[in-house]
Amino acid sequence: MTMHQDKVGFLGLGSYTPQQVMTNEDWEQLVDTSDEWIRQRTGIERRRIVAEDENTVDLALAAAERALTAADLSVDKIDEIIVATDTPEVYLPDTASFLQHRLGTRSIPAYDLGGSGCAGFLQALDLARSRVICGKDRVLVVGVEVLTRLMDWTDRNTCVLFGDAAGAAVVGRSSEAREILAATAGTDGSRSEILTLEVGGTRKPFTVERAEQNLHRRIVMNGREVFKEAVRRMSQAAHEVLELAGRKLDEVALLVPHQANLRILRAVGKRLNLPDERICINVHEYGNTGSASVPLALDQALSAGRIRSGDLVLLTSFGAGFHWAAVLVQF
Ligand code: ACO
């Protein structure tokens, strides 16, 4: 029986990273780069990459099972699944279908939110919250990415940035929930050409010629523009969500931003006037894990005891589209 005083928010969180570590020195063997360049420009030192027999749904499943365990819920209590990913298990059907089957849920609705880049998980979280407000009891949200399988391993502009991971949350209504106080999201589609993977869609279908040039894996990115917009939009979304909740920046115990690049995180921290100790940073260990980035960092911060009961935690992210989102949570 749901009670009106029950809160809508996190019932449990979980994450998973593959075992295999790839260091910057490993990249030095493959492309014209250096550990020094990667550290200085991005803060990344190493990242995890999937084993040959691991695919997107394996990572999603591991994170989802951990979130269910953390929530102390059996799988039959889940009413809907949303998977945010740009690196799906197969082209059709979506990764959520595979996850629904592997988890062994009832025949509940399950669907992907794809193409939002690194903003995917927070968009999905906002959606999950709305679904619970609309009457679903519990929604499983997963952010998962196997970027290393689909990226161009010869393009030094992008390949050194990414890593593989999954993060998951059960969102529901309970007096014990870590309440989602507010959420905001936005899109500026006029900037879509700045960060895109074109080949494979209807505009430029997959052909052998394009594949021979590695174009089906080529992420076209204007790094500097992405950098500027990421800082601007993540900071703006953070302000917006605080305003929506009627809270102030100095009340925020921890900022958990999308882990794209240490310089981006520091610039967002500076704009928000938050010192390093109030910013969650794991980009040096995992690189940019796309839509898995925020739930992975949040789950690790929680497990490490960096978040206490009552803490106000601000999540913010930015990705291709451009899309951005922010969510404010009272732990
Ligand atoms: N190793 C060595 N040199 C490199 C490498 C590399 N891996 N990659 C690029 N370079 C070279 C380029 O060829 C270029 O050389 P040139 O000047 O001779 O042409 C130079 O380095 C690029 O220099 P800058 O543009 O000054 O590099 P910048 O300081 O902007 O850093 C970076 C580049 C790291 C990509 C940065 O712009 C960035 O992080 N942007 C955000 C991109 C991002 O995060 N994308 C992920 C997806 S979206 C998201 O998650 C928000």
CSV table of C-alpha atoms and ligand atoms in Angstrom, one decimal:
chain,number,residue,atom,x,y,z
A,1,MET,CA,0.0,0.0,0.0
A,2,THR,CA,1.6,3.3,-1.0
A,3,MET,CA,1.4,6.2,1.5
A,4,HIS,CA,1.3,9.8,0.5
A,5,GLN,CA,4.1,10.7,2.8
A,6,ASP,CA,6.4,8.1,1.0
A,7,LYS,CA,9.2,9.6,-0.9
A,8,VAL,CA,10.1,8.9,-4.6
A,9,GLY,CA,13.8,8.2,-5.0
A,10,PHE,CA,16.6,5.6,-4.9
A,11,LEU,CA,15.8,2.3,-3.2
A,12,GLY,CA,19.2,0.8,-4.2
A,13,LEU,CA,22.3,1.4,-6.3
A,14,GLY,CA,24.8,-0.9,-7.9
A,15,SER,CA,27.6,-0.8,-10.4
A,16,TYR,CA,30.0,-3.1,-12.2
A,17,THR,CA,33.3,-2.6,-14.0
A,18,PRO,CA,35.1,-5.2,-16.0
A,19,GLN,CA,38.3,-6.8,-14.6
A,20,GLN,CA,40.7,-5.9,-17.3
A,21,VAL,CA,42.7,-2.6,-16.8
A,22,MET,CA,44.2,-0.7,-19.7
A,23,THR,CA,46.7,2.0,-18.8
A,24,ASN,CA,47.9,5.0,-20.7
A,25,GLU,CA,51.2,3.2,-21.3
A,26,ASP,CA,49.2,0.4,-23.0
A,27,TRP,CA,47.8,3.1,-25.4
A,28,GLU,CA,51.3,4.3,-26.1
A,29,GLN,CA,51.9,1.0,-27.8
A,30,LEU,CA,48.9,1.4,-30.1
A,31,VAL,CA,48.6,5.0,-31.1
A,32,ASP,CA,50.9,8.1,-31.2
A,33,THR,CA,50.2,9.3,-27.7
A,34,SER,CA,51.8,9.6,-24.3
A,35,ASP,CA,50.9,9.0,-20.7
A,36,GLU,CA,51.8,12.6,-20.1
A,37,TRP,CA,49.5,14.0,-22.8
A,38,ILE,CA,46.6,11.9,-21.6
A,39,ARG,CA,47.1,12.8,-17.9
A,40,GLN,CA,47.6,16.5,-18.6
A,41,ARG,CA,44.7,17.0,-21.0
A,42,THR,CA,42.2,14.6,-19.4
A,43,GLY,CA,43.3,13.4,-15.9
A,44,ILE,CA,42.8,9.8,-17.1
A,45,GLU,CA,45.4,7.3,-15.9
A,46,ARG,CA,43.6,4.0,-16.7
A,47,ARG,CA,40.3,2.5,-17.8
A,48,ARG,CA,38.5,-0.8,-17.7
A,49,ILE,CA,37.8,-2.8,-20.8
A,50,VAL,CA,35.5,-5.8,-21.4
A,51,ALA,CA,36.8,-9.3,-21.8
A,52,GLU,CA,36.2,-10.9,-25.2
A,53,ASP,CA,33.2,-12.8,-24.0
A,54,GLU,CA,31.6,-9.8,-22.2
A,55,ASN,CA,28.9,-7.8,-23.9
A,56,THR,CA,26.7,-4.8,-22.9
A,57,VAL,CA,24.0,-6.9,-21.2
A,58,ASP,CA,26.5,-8.8,-19.1
A,59,LEU,CA,27.7,-5.5,-17.5
A,60,ALA,CA,24.1,-4.3,-17.2
A,61,LEU,CA,23.0,-7.5,-15.5
A,62,ALA,CA,25.8,-7.4,-13.0
A,63,ALA,CA,25.1,-3.7,-12.0
A,64,ALA,CA,21.3,-4.4,-11.9
A,65,GLU,CA,21.7,-7.4,-9.6
A,66,ARG,CA,23.8,-5.4,-7.3
A,67,ALA,CA,21.2,-2.6,-7.2
A,68,LEU,CA,18.5,-5.1,-6.4
A,69,THR,CA,20.6,-6.6,-3.6
A,70,ALA,CA,21.3,-3.1,-2.2
A,71,ALA,CA,17.5,-2.4,-2.3
A,72,ASP,CA,16.8,-5.8,-0.7
A,73,LEU,CA,14.3,-6.6,-3.5
A,74,SER,CA,13.6,-9.7,-5.5
A,75,VAL,CA,13.4,-9.2,-9.3
A,76,ASP,CA,9.7,-9.8,-9.4
A,77,LYS,CA,9.2,-6.5,-7.6
A,78,ILE,CA,10.5,-4.5,-10.6
A,79,ASP,CA,7.7,-3.0,-12.8
A,80,GLU,CA,9.7,-1.4,-15.6
A,81,ILE,CA,13.2,-1.3,-17.0
A,82,ILE,CA,14.9,1.6,-18.7
A,83,VAL,CA,18.4,1.1,-20.1
A,84,ALA,CA,20.5,4.2,-21.2
A,85,THR,CA,23.2,3.2,-23.6
A,86,ASP,CA,24.8,4.2,-26.9
A,87,THR,CA,26.6,0.8,-27.2
A,88,PRO,CA,23.7,-1.7,-27.3
A,89,GLU,CA,24.0,-5.4,-27.2
A,90,VAL,CA,22.7,-5.7,-30.8
A,91,TYR,CA,21.2,-3.1,-33.3
A,92,LEU,CA,17.6,-4.5,-32.8
A,93,PRO,CA,16.0,-5.3,-30.4
A,94,ASP,CA,17.2,-3.1,-27.6
A,95,THR,CA,19.4,-4.0,-24.7
A,96,ALA,CA,16.5,-3.7,-22.3
A,97,SER,CA,14.9,-6.7,-23.9
A,98,PHE,CA,18.0,-8.8,-23.3
A,99,LEU,CA,18.3,-7.5,-19.7
A,100,GLN,CA,14.6,-8.3,-19.0
A,101,HIS,CA,15.1,-11.9,-20.1
A,102,ARG,CA,18.5,-12.4,-18.3
A,103,LEU,CA,17.1,-10.9,-15.0
A,104,GLY,CA,14.0,-13.0,-15.3
A,105,THR,CA,11.5,-10.3,-14.5
A,106,ARG,CA,7.8,-10.6,-15.2
A,107,SER,CA,6.7,-9.5,-18.7
A,108,ILE,CA,7.1,-5.9,-17.7
A,109,PRO,CA,7.8,-3.0,-20.2
A,110,ALA,CA,11.5,-2.6,-20.9
A,111,TYR,CA,13.0,-0.1,-23.3
A,112,ASP,CA,16.2,1.7,-24.1
A,113,LEU,CA,17.0,5.4,-24.1
A,114,GLY,CA,19.8,5.6,-26.8
A,115,GLY,CA,21.7,8.4,-28.4
A,116,SER,CA,21.9,10.8,-25.5
A,117,GLY,CA,25.6,10.2,-25.0
A,118,CYS,CA,26.7,10.7,-21.5
A,119,ALA,CA,23.5,12.4,-20.4
A,120,GLY,CA,21.5,9.2,-20.9
A,121,PHE,CA,21.4,7.9,-17.3
A,122,LEU,CA,20.1,11.2,-15.8
A,123,GLN,CA,17.5,11.5,-18.5
A,124,ALA,CA,16.4,8.0,-17.7
A,125,LEU,CA,16.4,8.7,-14.0
A,126,ASP,CA,14.1,11.7,-14.5
A,127,LEU,CA,11.8,9.5,-16.6
A,128,ALA,CA,11.8,6.7,-14.0
A,129,ARG,CA,10.9,9.2,-11.3
A,130,SER,CA,8.0,10.4,-13.5
A,131,ARG,CA,6.9,6.8,-14.1
A,132,VAL,CA,6.8,6.2,-10.3
A,133,ILE,CA,4.8,9.4,-9.7
A,134,CYS,CA,2.4,8.1,-12.4
A,135,GLY,CA,1.9,4.8,-10.5
A,136,LYS,CA,4.6,2.3,-11.2
A,137,ASP,CA,6.0,1.0,-7.9
A,138,ARG,CA,9.6,0.3,-8.9
A,139,VAL,CA,11.6,1.1,-12.0
A,140,LEU,CA,15.1,-0.3,-12.7
A,141,VAL,CA,17.3,2.3,-14.4
A,142,VAL,CA,20.6,1.2,-15.9
A,143,GLY,CA,23.4,3.2,-17.6
A,144,VAL,CA,25.8,0.9,-19.5
A,145,GLU,CA,28.5,1.3,-22.0
A,146,VAL,CA,30.9,-0.9,-23.9
A,147,LEU,CA,32.5,2.0,-25.7
A,148,THR,CA,35.8,0.2,-26.3
A,149,ARG,CA,34.2,-2.4,-28.5
A,150,LEU,CA,32.6,0.1,-30.9
A,151,MET,CA,35.2,3.0,-30.9
A,152,ASP,CA,38.0,3.5,-33.5
A,153,TRP,CA,41.2,2.1,-31.8
A,154,THR,CA,43.3,4.0,-34.3
A,155,ASP,CA,41.9,7.5,-33.6
A,156,ARG,CA,44.0,9.0,-30.8
A,157,ASN,CA,41.6,12.0,-30.6
A,158,THR,CA,38.9,9.8,-29.0
A,159,CYS,CA,40.1,6.3,-28.2
A,160,VAL,CA,42.1,7.2,-25.1
A,161,LEU,CA,39.1,8.9,-23.5
A,162,PHE,CA,36.8,6.0,-23.0
A,163,GLY,CA,36.2,3.0,-20.8
A,164,ASP,CA,33.5,0.3,-20.1
A,165,ALA,CA,31.2,0.1,-17.1
A,166,ALA,CA,27.6,-0.1,-15.9
A,167,GLY,CA,25.7,1.5,-13.1
A,168,ALA,CA,22.1,0.8,-12.0
A,169,ALA,CA,19.5,2.2,-9.6
A,170,VAL,CA,16.1,1.0,-8.4
A,171,VAL,CA,13.8,4.0,-8.2
A,172,GLY,CA,10.6,3.7,-6.2
A,173,ARG,CA,8.3,5.0,-3.5
A,174,SER,CA,9.2,4.3,0.1
A,175,SER,CA,9.6,6.1,3.4
A,176,GLU,CA,13.2,4.9,3.2
A,177,ALA,CA,13.9,6.2,-0.3
A,178,ARG,CA,16.8,8.6,-0.9
A,179,GLU,CA,14.5,11.2,-2.3
A,180,ILE,CA,14.9,12.8,-5.7
A,181,LEU,CA,13.9,16.3,-4.8
A,182,ALA,CA,14.0,17.7,-8.4
A,183,ALA,CA,15.3,16.9,-11.9
A,184,THR,CA,15.9,19.0,-15.0
A,185,ALA,CA,17.0,18.2,-18.5
A,186,GLY,CA,17.6,20.0,-21.8
A,187,THR,CA,18.6,19.6,-25.4
A,188,ASP,CA,20.2,21.8,-28.1
A,189,GLY,CA,20.0,19.8,-31.3
A,190,SER,CA,21.6,22.6,-33.3
A,191,ARG,CA,24.9,21.4,-32.0
A,192,SER,CA,24.5,17.7,-33.0
A,193,GLU,CA,27.3,17.8,-35.6
A,194,ILE,CA,29.9,18.6,-32.9
A,195,LEU,CA,29.9,15.1,-31.5
A,196,THR,CA,28.5,12.4,-33.7
A,197,LEU,CA,28.9,8.9,-35.1
A,198,GLU,CA,27.2,9.2,-38.4
A,199,VAL,CA,27.8,5.9,-40.3
A,200,GLY,CA,25.2,3.2,-39.6
A,201,GLY,CA,22.1,5.4,-39.7
A,202,THR,CA,19.9,6.3,-42.6
A,203,ARG,CA,22.0,9.3,-43.6
A,204,LYS,CA,25.1,7.2,-44.2
A,205,PRO,CA,24.2,3.5,-44.1
A,206,PHE,CA,26.8,1.0,-43.4
A,207,THR,CA,28.7,-0.1,-46.5
A,208,VAL,CA,31.9,-2.2,-47.0
A,209,GLU,CA,33.7,0.9,-48.3
A,210,ARG,CA,32.9,2.9,-45.2
A,211,ALA,CA,33.8,0.0,-43.0
A,212,GLU,CA,37.1,-0.4,-44.7
A,213,GLN,CA,37.9,3.2,-43.7
A,214,ASN,CA,36.8,2.5,-40.2
A,215,LEU,CA,34.1,5.1,-40.5
A,216,HIS,CA,31.5,3.0,-38.8
A,217,ARG,CA,33.5,3.5,-35.6
A,218,ARG,CA,34.6,7.0,-36.2
A,219,ILE,CA,33.4,9.4,-33.5
A,220,VAL,CA,33.6,12.9,-35.0
A,221,MET,CA,34.3,15.3,-32.2
A,222,ASN,CA,35.3,18.9,-31.7
A,223,GLY,CA,36.9,18.4,-28.4
A,224,ARG,CA,37.2,22.1,-27.5
A,225,GLU,CA,33.6,22.9,-28.2
A,226,VAL,CA,32.4,19.8,-26.3
A,227,PHE,CA,34.6,20.9,-23.4
A,228,LYS,CA,33.1,24.4,-23.3
A,229,GLU,CA,29.6,23.3,-23.6
A,230,ALA,CA,30.0,20.5,-21.1
A,231,VAL,CA,31.2,23.0,-18.5
A,232,ARG,CA,28.5,25.6,-19.3
A,233,ARG,CA,25.6,23.2,-19.4
A,234,MET,CA,26.5,21.0,-16.4
A,235,SER,CA,26.9,24.2,-14.3
A,236,GLN,CA,23.7,25.7,-15.6
A,237,ALA,CA,21.7,22.5,-15.0
A,238,ALA,CA,23.1,22.3,-11.5
A,239,HIS,CA,21.8,25.8,-10.7
A,240,GLU,CA,18.5,25.0,-12.3
A,241,VAL,CA,17.8,21.9,-10.3
A,242,LEU,CA,18.8,23.6,-7.0
A,243,GLU,CA,16.4,26.4,-7.9
A,244,LEU,CA,13.6,23.9,-8.6
A,245,ALA,CA,14.1,22.3,-5.2
A,246,GLY,CA,14.5,25.7,-3.4
A,247,ARG,CA,17.9,24.7,-2.2
A,248,LYS,CA,21.3,26.4,-2.2
A,249,LEU,CA,24.7,25.4,-3.5
A,250,ASP,CA,26.3,25.7,0.0
A,251,GLU,CA,23.9,22.9,1.2
A,252,VAL,CA,25.3,20.5,-1.4
A,253,ALA,CA,27.5,17.9,0.3
A,254,LEU,CA,28.7,16.2,-2.9
A,255,LEU,CA,28.6,17.0,-6.6
A,256,VAL,CA,28.6,13.9,-8.8
A,257,PRO,CA,29.3,15.1,-12.3
A,258,HIS,CA,29.7,13.1,-15.5
A,259,GLN,CA,33.3,12.0,-15.6
A,260,ALA,CA,34.5,13.2,-19.0
A,261,ASN,CA,37.7,14.9,-18.2
A,262,LEU,CA,39.3,16.2,-15.0
A,263,ARG,CA,39.7,19.7,-16.4
A,264,ILE,CA,36.0,19.8,-17.1
A,265,LEU,CA,35.2,18.6,-13.6
A,266,ARG,CA,37.5,21.3,-12.1
A,267,ALA,CA,36.0,24.0,-14.3
A,268,VAL,CA,32.4,23.0,-13.2
A,269,GLY,CA,33.6,23.0,-9.6
A,270,LYS,CA,35.1,26.5,-10.1
A,271,ARG,CA,31.9,27.8,-11.6
A,272,LEU,CA,29.8,26.4,-8.8
A,273,ASN,CA,32.4,27.5,-6.2
A,274,LEU,CA,32.7,24.0,-4.9
A,275,PRO,CA,36.1,22.8,-3.5
A,276,ASP,CA,37.6,19.5,-4.8
A,277,GLU,CA,36.6,17.6,-1.7
A,278,ARG,CA,32.9,18.2,-2.5
A,279,ILE,CA,33.3,16.8,-6.0
A,280,CYS,CA,33.2,13.1,-6.7
A,281,ILE,CA,36.1,12.2,-9.1
A,282,ASN,CA,37.0,8.8,-10.5
A,283,VAL,CA,37.9,9.7,-14.1
A,284,HIS,CA,41.5,8.8,-13.4
A,285,GLU,CA,40.6,5.2,-12.8
A,286,TYR,CA,37.8,4.6,-15.3
A,287,GLY,CA,38.0,7.3,-18.0
A,288,ASN,CA,34.8,8.4,-19.7
A,289,THR,CA,32.2,5.6,-19.3
A,290,GLY,CA,29.3,7.4,-21.1
A,291,SER,CA,25.9,6.8,-19.5
A,292,ALA,CA,27.5,4.6,-16.9
A,293,SER,CA,29.6,7.4,-15.5
A,294,VAL,CA,27.3,9.1,-13.1
A,295,PRO,CA,25.7,5.9,-11.5
A,296,LEU,CA,29.2,4.3,-11.2
A,297,ALA,CA,30.7,7.4,-9.5
A,298,LEU,CA,27.6,7.7,-7.2
A,299,ASP,CA,27.6,4.0,-6.2
A,300,GLN,CA,31.3,4.1,-5.5
A,301,ALA,CA,31.0,7.3,-3.4
A,302,LEU,CA,28.2,5.7,-1.4
A,303,SER,CA,30.1,2.5,-0.8
A,304,ALA,CA,33.2,4.4,0.2
A,305,GLY,CA,31.1,6.2,2.9
A,306,ARG,CA,31.5,9.6,1.2
A,307,ILE,CA,27.7,10.1,1.4
A,308,ARG,CA,25.9,10.2,4.8
A,309,SER,CA,22.3,10.0,5.6
A,310,GLY,CA,20.8,13.5,5.1
A,311,ASP,CA,23.4,14.6,2.6
A,312,LEU,CA,22.3,16.6,-0.4
A,313,VAL,CA,23.9,15.2,-3.5
A,314,LEU,CA,23.8,16.9,-6.9
A,315,LEU,CA,24.1,14.8,-10.1
A,316,THR,CA,24.9,16.5,-13.4
A,317,SER,CA,25.7,15.3,-16.9
A,318,PHE,CA,26.2,16.3,-20.5
A,319,GLY,CA,26.5,14.4,-23.7
A,320,ALA,CA,26.1,14.2,-27.5
A,321,GLY,CA,23.0,15.9,-28.8
A,322,PHE,CA,23.8,18.1,-27.0
A,323,HIS,CA,21.8,16.8,-24.1
A,324,TRP,CA,22.2,17.7,-20.4
A,325,ALA,CA,20.5,16.9,-17.2
A,326,ALA,CA,20.8,17.3,-13.4
A,327,VAL,CA,19.1,15.6,-10.5
A,328,LEU,CA,19.1,16.6,-6.8
A,329,VAL,CA,18.9,13.8,-4.2
A,330,GLN,CA,18.5,13.9,-0.5
A,331,PHE,CA,20.2,10.9,1.0
B,1,ACO,N1,47.8,12.1,-27.7
B,1,ACO,C1,48.6,13.0,-28.2
B,1,ACO,N2,48.1,14.1,-28.9
B,1,ACO,C2,46.8,14.1,-29.1
B,1,ACO,C3,45.9,13.1,-28.7
B,1,ACO,C4,46.4,12.1,-28.0
B,1,ACO,N3,45.7,11.1,-27.5
B,1,ACO,N4,44.7,13.5,-29.1
B,1,ACO,C5,44.8,14.6,-29.8
B,1,ACO,N5,46.0,15.0,-29.8
B,1,ACO,C6,46.6,16.2,-30.4
B,1,ACO,C7,45.8,16.7,-31.6
B,1,ACO,O1,46.2,16.0,-32.8
B,1,ACO,C8,46.0,18.1,-31.7
B,1,ACO,O2,47.3,18.3,-32.3
B,1,ACO,P1,47.6,19.6,-33.2
B,1,ACO,O3,47.4,20.8,-32.3
B,1,ACO,O4,49.0,19.4,-33.7
B,1,ACO,O5,46.5,19.5,-34.3
B,1,ACO,C9,46.2,18.5,-30.2
B,1,ACO,O6,46.5,17.3,-29.5
B,1,ACO,C10,44.8,18.9,-29.6
B,1,ACO,O7,45.1,19.9,-28.8
B,1,ACO,P2,43.9,20.6,-28.1
B,1,ACO,O8,42.8,20.8,-29.0
B,1,ACO,O9,44.5,21.9,-27.5
B,1,ACO,O10,43.6,19.6,-27.0
B,1,ACO,P3,42.6,19.9,-25.7
B,1,ACO,O11,43.4,20.6,-24.6
B,1,ACO,O12,41.3,20.6,-26.2
B,1,ACO,O13,42.3,18.5,-25.3
B,1,ACO,C11,40.5,16.9,-25.4
B,1,ACO,C12,41.6,17.6,-26.1
B,1,ACO,C13,41.1,16.0,-24.3
B,1,ACO,C14,39.8,16.0,-26.4
B,1,ACO,C15,39.6,17.9,-24.8
B,1,ACO,O14,39.2,18.9,-25.7
B,1,ACO,C16,38.4,17.3,-24.2
B,1,ACO,O15,38.4,16.5,-23.3
B,1,ACO,N6,37.2,17.7,-24.7
B,1,ACO,C17,36.0,17.1,-24.2
B,1,ACO,C18,35.7,15.9,-25.1
B,1,ACO,C19,35.0,14.8,-24.4
B,1,ACO,O16,34.9,14.7,-23.2
B,1,ACO,N7,34.4,13.9,-25.2
B,1,ACO,C20,33.8,12.8,-24.7
B,1,ACO,C21,32.4,12.6,-25.2
B,1,ACO,S1,31.3,13.9,-24.7
B,1,ACO,C22,31.3,14.0,-23.0
B,1,ACO,O17,31.6,13.1,-22.4
B,1,ACO,C23,31.0,15.3,-22.4
